[in-house]
CSV table of C-alpha atoms in Angstrom, one decimal:
chain,number,residue,atom,x,y,z
X,508,UNK,CA,88.8,10.7,-45.1
X,509,UNK,CA,85.1,11.8,-44.8
X,510,UNK,CA,84.0,15.0,-46.5
X,511,UNK,CA,81.5,17.6,-45.4
X,512,UNK,CA,78.2,17.3,-47.2
X,513,UNK,CA,75.6,20.0,-47.8
X,514,UNK,CA,72.3,18.1,-48.2
X,515,UNK,CA,70.5,20.9,-50.0
X,516,UNK,CA,73.1,20.8,-52.8
X,517,UNK,CA,72.7,17.0,-53.3
X,518,UNK,CA,70.0,15.4,-55.5
X,519,UNK,CA,67.5,13.4,-53.6
X,520,UNK,CA,63.8,12.5,-53.5
X,521,UNK,CA,63.5,11.6,-49.8
X,522,UNK,CA,66.1,12.8,-47.3
X,523,UNK,CA,66.1,11.1,-43.9
X,524,UNK,CA,68.0,13.1,-41.2
X,525,UNK,CA,68.8,11.1,-38.2
X,526,UNK,CA,69.6,13.7,-35.6
X,527,UNK,CA,72.1,12.6,-33.0
X,528,UNK,CA,72.6,9.2,-34.6
X,529,UNK,CA,76.1,7.9,-34.4
X,530,UNK,CA,77.5,6.5,-37.7
X,531,UNK,CA,79.1,3.5,-36.1
X,532,UNK,CA,75.9,2.3,-34.6
X,533,UNK,CA,73.8,3.1,-37.7
X,534,UNK,CA,76.3,1.2,-39.8
X,535,UNK,CA,75.7,-2.0,-37.8
X,536,UNK,CA,72.0,-2.0,-38.5
X,537,UNK,CA,71.3,-0.1,-41.7
X,538,UNK,CA,71.4,-3.1,-44.0
X,539,UNK,CA,68.4,-4.5,-42.1
X,540,UNK,CA,66.2,-1.6,-43.1
X,541,UNK,CA,67.7,0.2,-46.2
X,542,UNK,CA,69.2,-0.7,-49.5
X,543,UNK,CA,71.9,1.2,-51.2
X,544,UNK,CA,75.4,2.3,-50.2
X,545,UNK,CA,76.2,3.9,-46.9
X,546,UNK,CA,78.8,6.7,-47.0
X,547,UNK,CA,80.4,8.4,-44.0
X,548,UNK,CA,80.3,12.2,-44.3
X,549,UNK,CA,81.1,15.1,-42.0
X,550,UNK,CA,78.1,17.0,-40.8
X,551,UNK,CA,77.8,20.8,-41.5
X,552,UNK,CA,77.0,21.3,-37.8
X,553,UNK,CA,78.0,19.7,-34.5
X,554,UNK,CA,74.5,20.1,-33.0
X,555,UNK,CA,70.9,20.5,-34.2
X,556,UNK,CA,70.9,24.3,-34.0
X,557,UNK,CA,74.1,24.8,-35.8
X,558,UNK,CA,73.2,22.2,-38.4
X,559,UNK,CA,69.8,23.8,-39.1
X,560,UNK,CA,71.3,27.3,-39.6
X,561,UNK,CA,74.2,26.0,-41.9
X,562,UNK,CA,72.0,23.7,-44.0
X,563,UNK,CA,68.9,25.7,-44.5
X,564,UNK,CA,70.3,29.3,-43.9
X,565,UNK,CA,66.7,30.6,-43.7
X,566,UNK,CA,66.1,30.1,-47.4
X,567,UNK,CA,62.7,29.1,-48.7
X,568,UNK,CA,62.1,25.5,-49.8
X,569,UNK,CA,58.6,25.5,-51.3
X,570,UNK,CA,58.8,21.8,-52.3
X,571,UNK,CA,59.8,20.3,-49.0
X,572,UNK,CA,57.5,18.8,-46.5
X,573,UNK,CA,59.6,18.4,-43.3
X,574,UNK,CA,58.4,15.5,-41.1
X,575,UNK,CA,59.9,16.3,-37.7
X,576,UNK,CA,60.5,14.4,-34.5
X,577,UNK,CA,62.3,17.4,-33.1
X,578,UNK,CA,60.5,20.5,-31.7
X,579,UNK,CA,63.4,22.7,-33.0
X,580,UNK,CA,61.7,22.5,-36.4
X,581,UNK,CA,58.1,23.5,-36.0
X,582,UNK,CA,55.3,25.2,-37.9
X,583,UNK,CA,54.2,27.4,-35.0
X,584,UNK,CA,56.8,30.0,-35.7
X,585,UNK,CA,58.5,29.4,-32.4
X,586,UNK,CA,62.2,30.3,-32.8
X,587,UNK,CA,63.7,27.6,-30.6
X,588,UNK,CA,66.8,28.0,-32.7
X,589,UNK,CA,68.1,31.5,-33.1
X,590,UNK,CA,68.4,32.4,-36.8
X,591,UNK,CA,66.1,29.6,-38.0
X,592,UNK,CA,62.3,29.5,-38.5
X,593,UNK,CA,60.9,26.2,-39.8
X,594,UNK,CA,57.5,27.7,-40.7
X,595,UNK,CA,59.1,30.2,-43.0
X,596,UNK,CA,61.6,27.8,-44.5
X,597,UNK,CA,59.5,24.8,-45.7
X,598,UNK,CA,56.2,24.2,-47.6
X,599,UNK,CA,54.9,22.4,-44.6
X,600,UNK,CA,56.3,21.0,-41.3
X,601,UNK,CA,54.5,18.0,-39.8
X,602,UNK,CA,55.2,17.7,-36.1
X,603,UNK,CA,55.2,14.0,-35.3
X,604,UNK,CA,56.8,14.7,-32.0
X,605,UNK,CA,53.6,16.6,-31.1
X,606,UNK,CA,51.1,14.0,-32.4
X,607,UNK,CA,52.7,10.6,-32.3
X,608,UNK,CA,54.3,10.4,-28.9
X,609,UNK,CA,53.6,7.2,-26.9
X,610,UNK,CA,53.8,7.6,-23.2
X,611,UNK,CA,52.5,4.1,-22.6
X,612,UNK,CA,55.6,2.4,-24.0
X,613,UNK,CA,58.5,1.8,-21.6
X,614,UNK,CA,60.9,3.7,-23.9
X,615,UNK,CA,58.6,6.7,-24.4
X,616,UNK,CA,59.0,6.9,-28.1
X,617,UNK,CA,57.3,8.1,-31.3
X,618,UNK,CA,54.9,5.7,-32.9
X,619,UNK,CA,55.9,4.6,-36.4
X,620,UNK,CA,52.4,5.2,-37.5
X,621,UNK,CA,52.9,8.9,-37.0
X,622,UNK,CA,55.7,8.9,-39.6
X,623,UNK,CA,53.7,6.7,-42.0
X,624,UNK,CA,50.7,9.1,-41.9
X,625,UNK,CA,53.0,12.1,-42.4
X,626,UNK,CA,54.6,10.5,-45.4
X,627,UNK,CA,51.2,9.7,-46.9
X,628,UNK,CA,50.2,13.4,-46.5
X,629,UNK,CA,53.5,14.4,-48.2
X,630,UNK,CA,52.8,12.1,-51.1
X,631,UNK,CA,49.2,13.2,-51.5
X,632,UNK,CA,50.1,16.9,-51.6
X,633,UNK,CA,53.2,16.5,-53.8
X,634,UNK,CA,51.5,17.8,-56.9
X,635,UNK,CA,50.2,20.9,-55.1
X,636,UNK,CA,53.8,21.8,-54.1
X,637,UNK,CA,55.1,21.7,-57.7
X,638,UNK,CA,52.3,23.7,-59.3
């Protein structure tokens, strides 16, 4: 039986949140991209809004750079999710959905380069967050 997990109570260096990703589909392909052990858990929320409120609870996480492909988490202070403000919650929010969108592709997707550049920024500014 799967157990509910609270990501902010776990120990991690990099946390990848795949919003709306089904476990059964991810299980089929994850070995092609990631090493380690995959474990099925129960999400703290059934949708993005509920998940954000339950996981982050409007606490301040000064050491987290949140690279986001979802406009619900944004640095503009727009409260798209009642009871959650990404700008006040994290050290920095990088909106790759705003900068890396590719309308030329048939699938209309985010470019992987946008995530790579955001990760580089996060690593370059890591020391500043911990001072």
